[in-house]
Amino acid sequence: MIESPKIPNSPIRDFSVVHHAGSTLITCADEWGGVWTWTPSSGEWLARPLPYAHTGDPAVAEFPDAKNGIEMVAALSVDGKLLLAAGGDEQEPALWDLSTGELLWRTPLNGEYLADIIALDGVLVTAQQYSEEVRLWSPDGTHTVLGEAAVSCLSGARANGRSLILAGGSEVGVWDAATHTHIASFETDDEWATDVTACTLADRTAIVAVTDGGELYAWDLDADPDEPLYEPVTVSQESLETVAVITVGGRLLVAIAVQESLQLWDPADGTKVGHVKTPGYGITVMESTVVDGNQALVTAGDDGVLRIWDESDLT
């Protein structure tokens, strides 16, 4: 396992992994609305001060000391530029050049704050509060509305040759990232989907979600949406916040953060197959990704430390 030093302003609220200029960077939002990057190859944290997105807007003229309240981040590398889209529970999304700090564009100061944001295949996807819209953005600031739903979480996944956009909230929605078309929606009974992912199971695409009721749901994307792969499985008596697909010993599993531990579950049948303790910290954000050429699970949480897990750390 590779561990970062503790971020100067902990804990870590959100992070985004990006591959830029031949190396991996992890961009983080700290507890106080600031942005940092950590480079695993050097082990160094770097503060990334960004100008306030709404400076010059008449609506904030009486607040000359207003600052960004960044809680959610999505980084992407486009045409040699390192870009960061970000916002928060009380800030609309905007895009900066992370290397220079230049504000490239911002959305109107209209109260459509972020619920979540991700980068996928060189574009951005936002879920925005109040308007309850899921939007696909180009780096130039043009956007398309994918759909309307009460959404609190977004993720991207590749399964069975398709790149997918997934949204969780009052239901789970799935779009084809290439064609921007809606594929399916799935119900989580009376529970709220707090995170969602997808994986390939033989010739099927499984959509996997965790909920605020502590349950694990799974569906076959191309089958009847009213027919889950199995009945919802109770993982915890408390809300589950994050789930990710991993491979351990050649076996495809999902990792679910539960208090001070990672639980490993088989998404094909909903059985628990492992448990890794994380004493002294809880995991609130994680992503399965490639770090400097190696497949890994990246996690962050309430202790302000990023951790990069390889397969041997999860056995």
Tab-separated table of C-alpha atoms in Angstrom:
chain	number	residue	atom	x	y	z
A	1	MET	CA	0.000	0.000	0.000
A	2	ILE	CA	1.122	3.542	-0.755
A	3	GLU	CA	0.029	6.242	1.689
A	4	SER	CA	0.174	9.990	1.256
A	5	PRO	CA	1.189	12.347	4.035
A	6	LYS	CA	-1.829	13.862	5.740
A	7	ILE	CA	-3.344	16.647	3.655
A	8	PRO	CA	-2.591	19.999	5.358
A	9	ASN	CA	-6.302	20.822	5.735
A	10	SER	CA	-7.983	17.529	6.518
A	11	PRO	CA	-10.196	15.631	6.066
A	12	ILE	CA	-10.502	15.010	2.317
A	13	ARG	CA	-14.014	15.743	1.041
A	14	ASP	CA	-13.579	14.430	-2.507
A	15	PHE	CA	-10.861	13.450	-4.980
A	16	SER	CA	-10.375	12.872	-8.702
A	17	VAL	CA	-7.608	10.828	-10.326
A	18	VAL	CA	-6.186	12.183	-13.588
A	19	HIS	CA	-3.358	11.064	-15.879
A	20	HIS	CA	-1.460	14.121	-17.120
A	21	ALA	CA	1.961	14.671	-18.716
A	22	GLY	CA	2.973	11.053	-18.216
A	23	SER	CA	2.095	10.679	-14.534
A	24	THR	CA	-0.842	10.303	-12.191
A	25	LEU	CA	-2.161	13.208	-10.119
A	26	ILE	CA	-4.870	13.024	-7.482
A	27	THR	CA	-6.801	16.267	-7.042
A	28	CYS	CA	-8.513	16.731	-3.683
A	29	ALA	CA	-11.015	19.062	-2.058
A	30	ASP	CA	-10.195	19.709	1.590
A	31	GLU	CA	-12.474	20.452	4.535
A	32	TRP	CA	-12.310	24.231	4.012
A	33	GLY	CA	-13.064	24.481	0.309
A	34	GLY	CA	-9.447	24.440	-0.878
A	35	VAL	CA	-7.923	22.363	-3.668
A	36	TRP	CA	-4.721	20.305	-3.497
A	37	THR	CA	-2.959	17.814	-5.733
A	38	TRP	CA	-0.901	14.841	-4.617
A	39	THR	CA	1.562	13.089	-6.911
A	40	PRO	CA	2.089	9.426	-5.900
A	41	SER	CA	5.450	9.206	-7.673
A	42	SER	CA	6.926	12.088	-5.635
A	43	GLY	CA	4.734	11.894	-2.539
A	44	GLU	CA	4.265	15.673	-2.504
A	45	TRP	CA	1.161	17.738	-1.785
A	46	LEU	CA	0.749	20.976	-3.746
A	47	ALA	CA	-1.778	23.705	-2.897
A	48	ARG	CA	-3.771	24.922	-5.909
A	49	PRO	CA	-5.213	28.371	-5.104
A	50	LEU	CA	-8.096	29.235	-7.431
A	51	PRO	CA	-9.791	32.606	-7.968
A	52	TYR	CA	-13.379	32.857	-6.754
A	53	ALA	CA	-15.658	31.675	-9.537
A	54	HIS	CA	-18.120	34.560	-9.191
A	55	THR	CA	-15.816	37.548	-8.752
A	56	GLY	CA	-17.361	40.474	-10.625
A	57	ASP	CA	-20.915	39.163	-10.428
A	58	PRO	CA	-23.183	41.980	-9.148
A	59	ALA	CA	-24.952	39.508	-6.867
A	60	VAL	CA	-21.800	39.153	-4.735
A	61	ALA	CA	-20.593	42.755	-4.936
A	62	GLU	CA	-21.409	43.281	-1.262
A	63	PHE	CA	-19.218	40.305	-0.326
A	64	PRO	CA	-15.716	41.293	-1.512
A	65	ASP	CA	-14.079	38.564	0.574
A	66	ALA	CA	-16.194	35.730	-0.858
A	67	LYS	CA	-14.241	32.541	-1.545
A	68	ASN	CA	-14.857	29.265	-3.308
A	69	GLY	CA	-16.689	26.609	-1.330
A	70	ILE	CA	-15.376	23.635	-3.277
A	71	GLU	CA	-16.495	20.231	-2.034
A	72	MET	CA	-16.591	18.173	-5.251
A	73	VAL	CA	-13.889	17.941	-7.924
A	74	ALA	CA	-13.384	16.393	-11.353
A	75	ALA	CA	-9.999	16.698	-13.079
A	76	LEU	CA	-9.232	16.015	-16.721
A	77	SER	CA	-6.310	16.402	-19.113
A	78	VAL	CA	-7.294	17.952	-22.457
A	79	ASP	CA	-4.925	19.085	-25.226
A	80	GLY	CA	-2.011	19.219	-22.800
A	81	LYS	CA	-3.933	21.280	-20.239
A	82	LEU	CA	-4.763	20.156	-16.712
A	83	LEU	CA	-8.351	21.224	-16.052
A	84	LEU	CA	-10.471	21.142	-12.907
A	85	ALA	CA	-14.242	21.356	-12.742
A	86	ALA	CA	-15.557	21.890	-9.243
A	87	GLY	CA	-18.308	23.269	-7.055
A	88	GLY	CA	-20.129	22.440	-3.871
A	89	ASP	CA	-23.318	22.273	-1.846
A	90	GLU	CA	-23.473	26.061	-2.050
A	91	GLN	CA	-21.543	26.726	-5.265
A	92	GLU	CA	-22.440	26.202	-8.896
A	93	PRO	CA	-19.939	24.353	-11.143
A	94	ALA	CA	-17.038	26.156	-12.823
A	95	LEU	CA	-13.895	25.188	-14.737
A	96	TRP	CA	-10.307	26.304	-14.056
A	97	ASP	CA	-6.934	25.681	-15.672
A	98	LEU	CA	-5.341	23.976	-12.689
A	99	SER	CA	-1.772	24.698	-13.806
A	100	THR	CA	-2.248	28.472	-14.164
A	101	GLY	CA	-5.217	28.993	-11.830
A	102	GLU	CA	-7.152	30.779	-14.608
A	103	LEU	CA	-10.938	30.625	-14.434
A	104	LEU	CA	-12.092	29.357	-17.856
A	105	TRP	CA	-15.856	29.453	-17.401
A	106	ARG	CA	-18.519	29.438	-14.752
A	107	THR	CA	-22.219	28.692	-14.612
A	108	PRO	CA	-24.661	31.415	-13.491
A	109	LEU	CA	-25.041	32.327	-9.848
A	110	ASN	CA	-28.552	30.896	-9.752
A	111	GLY	CA	-28.653	28.436	-6.857
A	112	GLU	CA	-28.214	25.302	-9.013
A	113	TYR	CA	-25.511	24.008	-6.693
A	114	LEU	CA	-23.666	20.762	-7.260
A	115	ALA	CA	-24.861	17.417	-6.033
A	116	ASP	CA	-21.915	15.640	-7.700
A	117	ILE	CA	-19.466	15.936	-10.608
A	118	ILE	CA	-17.276	13.461	-12.525
A	119	ALA	CA	-14.905	13.440	-15.499
A	120	LEU	CA	-15.289	10.681	-18.089
A	121	ASP	CA	-13.679	10.279	-21.510
A	122	GLY	CA	-12.647	13.925	-21.766
A	123	VAL	CA	-16.004	15.393	-20.773
A	124	LEU	CA	-17.720	16.337	-17.518
A	125	VAL	CA	-20.991	15.205	-15.993
A	126	THR	CA	-22.815	17.151	-13.299
A	127	ALA	CA	-25.826	16.494	-11.119
A	128	GLN	CA	-27.243	19.790	-9.903
A	129	GLN	CA	-29.535	20.510	-7.013
A	130	TYR	CA	-32.985	22.093	-7.355
A	131	SER	CA	-33.027	21.862	-11.166
A	132	GLU	CA	-32.528	18.091	-10.642
A	133	GLU	CA	-30.761	17.806	-13.984
A	134	VAL	CA	-27.952	15.515	-15.076
A	135	ARG	CA	-25.828	17.418	-17.603
A	136	LEU	CA	-22.970	16.462	-19.912
A	137	TRP	CA	-20.399	19.267	-20.406
A	138	SER	CA	-17.655	19.793	-22.965
A	139	PRO	CA	-14.490	21.506	-21.731
A	140	ASP	CA	-15.558	24.612	-23.693
A	141	GLY	CA	-18.613	25.031	-21.442
A	142	THR	CA	-21.339	23.826	-23.810
A	143	HIS	CA	-23.679	21.270	-22.307
A	144	THR	CA	-26.499	18.812	-22.957
A	145	VAL	CA	-29.175	17.764	-20.481
A	146	LEU	CA	-29.141	13.978	-20.219
A	147	GLY	CA	-32.160	13.708	-17.960
A	148	GLU	CA	-34.011	14.941	-14.918
A	149	ALA	CA	-33.928	13.120	-11.606
A	150	ALA	CA	-33.302	13.656	-7.916
A	151	VAL	CA	-29.600	12.683	-7.933
A	152	SER	CA	-26.967	12.761	-5.191
A	153	CYS	CA	-24.133	10.727	-6.761
A	154	LEU	CA	-22.542	10.117	-10.145
A	155	SER	CA	-19.993	7.646	-11.467
A	156	GLY	CA	-18.556	6.426	-14.730
A	157	ALA	CA	-17.813	2.834	-15.656
A	158	ARG	CA	-16.790	0.665	-18.600
A	159	ALA	CA	-18.466	-2.689	-18.989
A	160	ASN	CA	-18.947	-5.042	-21.958
A	161	GLY	CA	-17.409	-2.568	-24.358
A	162	ARG	CA	-19.614	0.344	-23.308
A	163	SER	CA	-18.760	3.496	-21.420
A	164	LEU	CA	-21.563	4.252	-18.966
A	165	ILE	CA	-22.719	7.232	-16.942
A	166	LEU	CA	-24.472	6.215	-13.729
A	167	ALA	CA	-26.536	8.353	-11.366
A	168	GLY	CA	-27.905	7.436	-7.971
A	169	GLY	CA	-30.537	9.050	-5.800
A	170	SER	CA	-34.261	8.377	-5.646
A	171	GLU	CA	-33.515	5.774	-8.335
A	172	VAL	CA	-30.508	4.544	-10.334
A	173	GLY	CA	-30.192	5.854	-13.898
A	174	VAL	CA	-27.829	4.654	-16.634
A	175	TRP	CA	-26.816	6.433	-19.859
A	176	ASP	CA	-24.578	5.422	-22.751
A	177	ALA	CA	-21.684	7.915	-22.585
A	178	ALA	CA	-20.980	7.668	-26.328
A	179	THR	CA	-24.507	8.278	-27.608
A	180	HIS	CA	-25.877	10.233	-24.607
A	181	THR	CA	-28.949	8.005	-24.622
A	182	HIS	CA	-30.773	6.773	-21.532
A	183	ILE	CA	-30.547	2.985	-21.224
A	184	ALA	CA	-32.423	2.084	-18.060
A	185	SER	CA	-33.614	3.111	-14.615
A	186	PHE	CA	-33.790	0.910	-11.520
A	187	GLU	CA	-35.754	1.301	-8.294
A	188	THR	CA	-34.273	0.923	-4.811
A	189	ASP	CA	-37.608	0.557	-3.052
A	190	ASP	CA	-37.915	3.411	-0.542
A	191	GLU	CA	-34.155	3.793	-0.082
A	192	TRP	CA	-31.769	6.395	-1.504
A	193	ALA	CA	-28.923	5.171	-3.705
A	194	THR	CA	-25.776	6.745	-2.246
A	195	ASP	CA	-23.251	5.311	-4.726
A	196	VAL	CA	-23.416	3.215	-7.881
A	197	THR	CA	-21.011	1.382	-10.193
A	198	ALA	CA	-21.033	-1.212	-12.983
A	199	CYS	CA	-19.051	-4.308	-13.951
A	200	THR	CA	-18.944	-7.141	-16.485
A	201	LEU	CA	-20.232	-10.534	-15.337
A	202	ALA	CA	-19.707	-13.023	-18.201
A	203	ASP	CA	-21.887	-11.581	-20.973
A	204	ARG	CA	-23.939	-9.419	-18.619
A	205	THR	CA	-23.463	-5.864	-17.416
A	206	ALA	CA	-24.225	-5.638	-13.714
A	207	ILE	CA	-25.318	-2.327	-12.174
A	208	VAL	CA	-24.450	-2.284	-8.474
A	209	ALA	CA	-25.660	0.264	-5.920
A	210	VAL	CA	-25.449	0.839	-2.168
A	211	THR	CA	-28.056	2.752	-0.192
A	212	ASP	CA	-28.681	4.901	2.854
A	213	GLY	CA	-30.483	1.906	4.328
A	214	GLY	CA	-27.263	-0.126	4.332
A	215	GLU	CA	-28.250	-2.432	1.462
A	216	LEU	CA	-26.543	-3.739	-1.679
A	217	TYR	CA	-28.585	-3.892	-4.892
A	218	ALA	CA	-27.636	-5.401	-8.276
A	219	TRP	CA	-29.374	-5.559	-11.651
A	220	ASP	CA	-28.658	-6.866	-15.152
A	221	LEU	CA	-28.535	-3.746	-17.355
A	222	ASP	CA	-30.068	-5.453	-20.370
A	223	ALA	CA	-32.771	-7.422	-18.546
A	224	ASP	CA	-36.115	-6.447	-17.007
A	225	PRO	CA	-35.409	-3.516	-14.642
A	226	ASP	CA	-37.961	-4.936	-12.206
A	227	GLU	CA	-35.959	-8.162	-11.894
A	228	PRO	CA	-32.797	-7.658	-9.763
A	229	LEU	CA	-30.002	-10.207	-9.895
A	230	TYR	CA	-30.959	-11.129	-6.314
A	231	GLU	CA	-32.906	-9.677	-3.423
A	232	PRO	CA	-31.288	-6.637	-1.746
A	233	VAL	CA	-28.592	-7.706	0.711
A	234	THR	CA	-28.172	-6.019	4.103
A	235	VAL	CA	-24.509	-5.007	4.444
A	236	SER	CA	-24.811	-2.679	7.444
A	237	GLN	CA	-27.384	-1.160	9.783
A	238	GLU	CA	-25.981	2.255	8.835
A	239	SER	CA	-25.898	4.228	5.598
A	240	LEU	CA	-23.327	3.090	3.019
A	241	GLU	CA	-21.425	5.899	1.278
A	242	THR	CA	-19.161	4.381	-1.376
A	243	VAL	CA	-18.659	1.268	-3.528
A	244	ALA	CA	-16.039	0.314	-6.145
A	245	VAL	CA	-15.271	-2.635	-8.433
A	246	ILE	CA	-11.974	-4.425	-7.819
A	247	THR	CA	-10.251	-7.650	-8.857
A	248	VAL	CA	-8.713	-9.886	-6.185
A	249	GLY	CA	-7.054	-13.178	-7.122
A	250	GLY	CA	-8.591	-13.009	-10.594
A	251	ARG	CA	-12.075	-12.672	-9.102
A	252	LEU	CA	-14.250	-9.619	-9.746
A	253	LEU	CA	-15.571	-8.161	-6.493
A	254	VAL	CA	-17.054	-4.969	-5.126
A	255	ALA	CA	-15.521	-3.171	-2.153
A	256	ILE	CA	-17.897	-1.394	0.223
A	257	ALA	CA	-16.722	0.948	2.975
A	258	VAL	CA	-18.381	0.031	6.286
A	259	GLN	CA	-17.296	1.991	9.357
A	260	GLU	CA	-13.566	1.292	9.854
A	261	SER	CA	-13.343	-1.496	7.280
A	262	LEU	CA	-13.624	-2.509	3.643
A	263	GLN	CA	-16.010	-5.370	2.993
A	264	LEU	CA	-15.588	-7.438	-0.171
A	265	TRP	CA	-18.703	-8.812	-1.892
A	266	ASP	CA	-19.338	-10.942	-4.966
A	267	PRO	CA	-21.628	-8.866	-7.219
A	268	ALA	CA	-22.833	-11.973	-9.061
A	269	ASP	CA	-24.659	-13.510	-6.101
A	270	GLY	CA	-24.514	-10.954	-3.282
A	271	THR	CA	-22.323	-12.990	-0.931
A	272	LYS	CA	-19.672	-11.537	1.369
A	273	VAL	CA	-16.237	-12.985	0.618
A	274	GLY	CA	-13.789	-10.879	2.620
A	275	HIS	CA	-13.169	-8.127	5.122
A	276	VAL	CA	-10.205	-5.764	5.515
A	277	LYS	CA	-9.988	-3.659	8.663
A	278	THR	CA	-9.014	0.031	8.449
A	279	PRO	CA	-8.382	0.811	12.131
A	280	GLY	CA	-8.281	4.485	13.021
A	281	TYR	CA	-10.054	5.851	9.961
A	282	GLY	CA	-13.210	5.508	7.948
A	283	ILE	CA	-13.291	5.572	4.143
A	284	THR	CA	-15.690	8.110	2.636
A	285	VAL	CA	-14.485	8.257	-1.003
A	286	MET	CA	-12.882	5.595	-3.216
A	287	GLU	CA	-12.221	4.896	-6.864
A	288	SER	CA	-10.939	1.912	-8.811
A	289	THR	CA	-8.496	3.296	-11.356
A	290	VAL	CA	-5.042	3.055	-12.898
A	291	VAL	CA	-2.214	4.733	-10.967
A	292	ASP	CA	1.076	5.097	-12.841
A	293	GLY	CA	0.263	2.105	-15.026
A	294	ASN	CA	-1.042	-0.208	-12.309
A	295	GLN	CA	-4.642	-1.074	-11.487
A	296	ALA	CA	-5.407	0.067	-7.949
A	297	LEU	CA	-8.070	1.102	-5.470
A	298	VAL	CA	-7.635	4.689	-4.242
A	299	THR	CA	-9.341	5.654	-0.987
A	300	ALA	CA	-9.643	8.735	1.200
A	301	GLY	CA	-11.442	9.498	4.377
A	302	ASP	CA	-11.709	11.268	7.645
A	303	ASP	CA	-7.994	11.055	8.555
A	304	GLY	CA	-6.887	13.182	5.563
A	305	VAL	CA	-4.707	10.461	4.002
A	306	LEU	CA	-4.899	9.062	0.483
A	307	ARG	CA	-4.204	5.340	0.190
A	308	ILE	CA	-3.426	3.351	-2.943
A	309	TRP	CA	-4.273	-0.327	-2.508
A	310	ASP	CA	-3.098	-3.096	-4.797
A	311	GLU	CA	-4.516	-6.595	-4.948
A	312	SER	CA	-2.256	-7.944	-2.200
A	313	ASP	CA	-3.582	-5.358	0.270
A	314	LEU	CA	-7.115	-6.747	-0.083
A	315	THR	CA	-6.462	-10.379	0.753
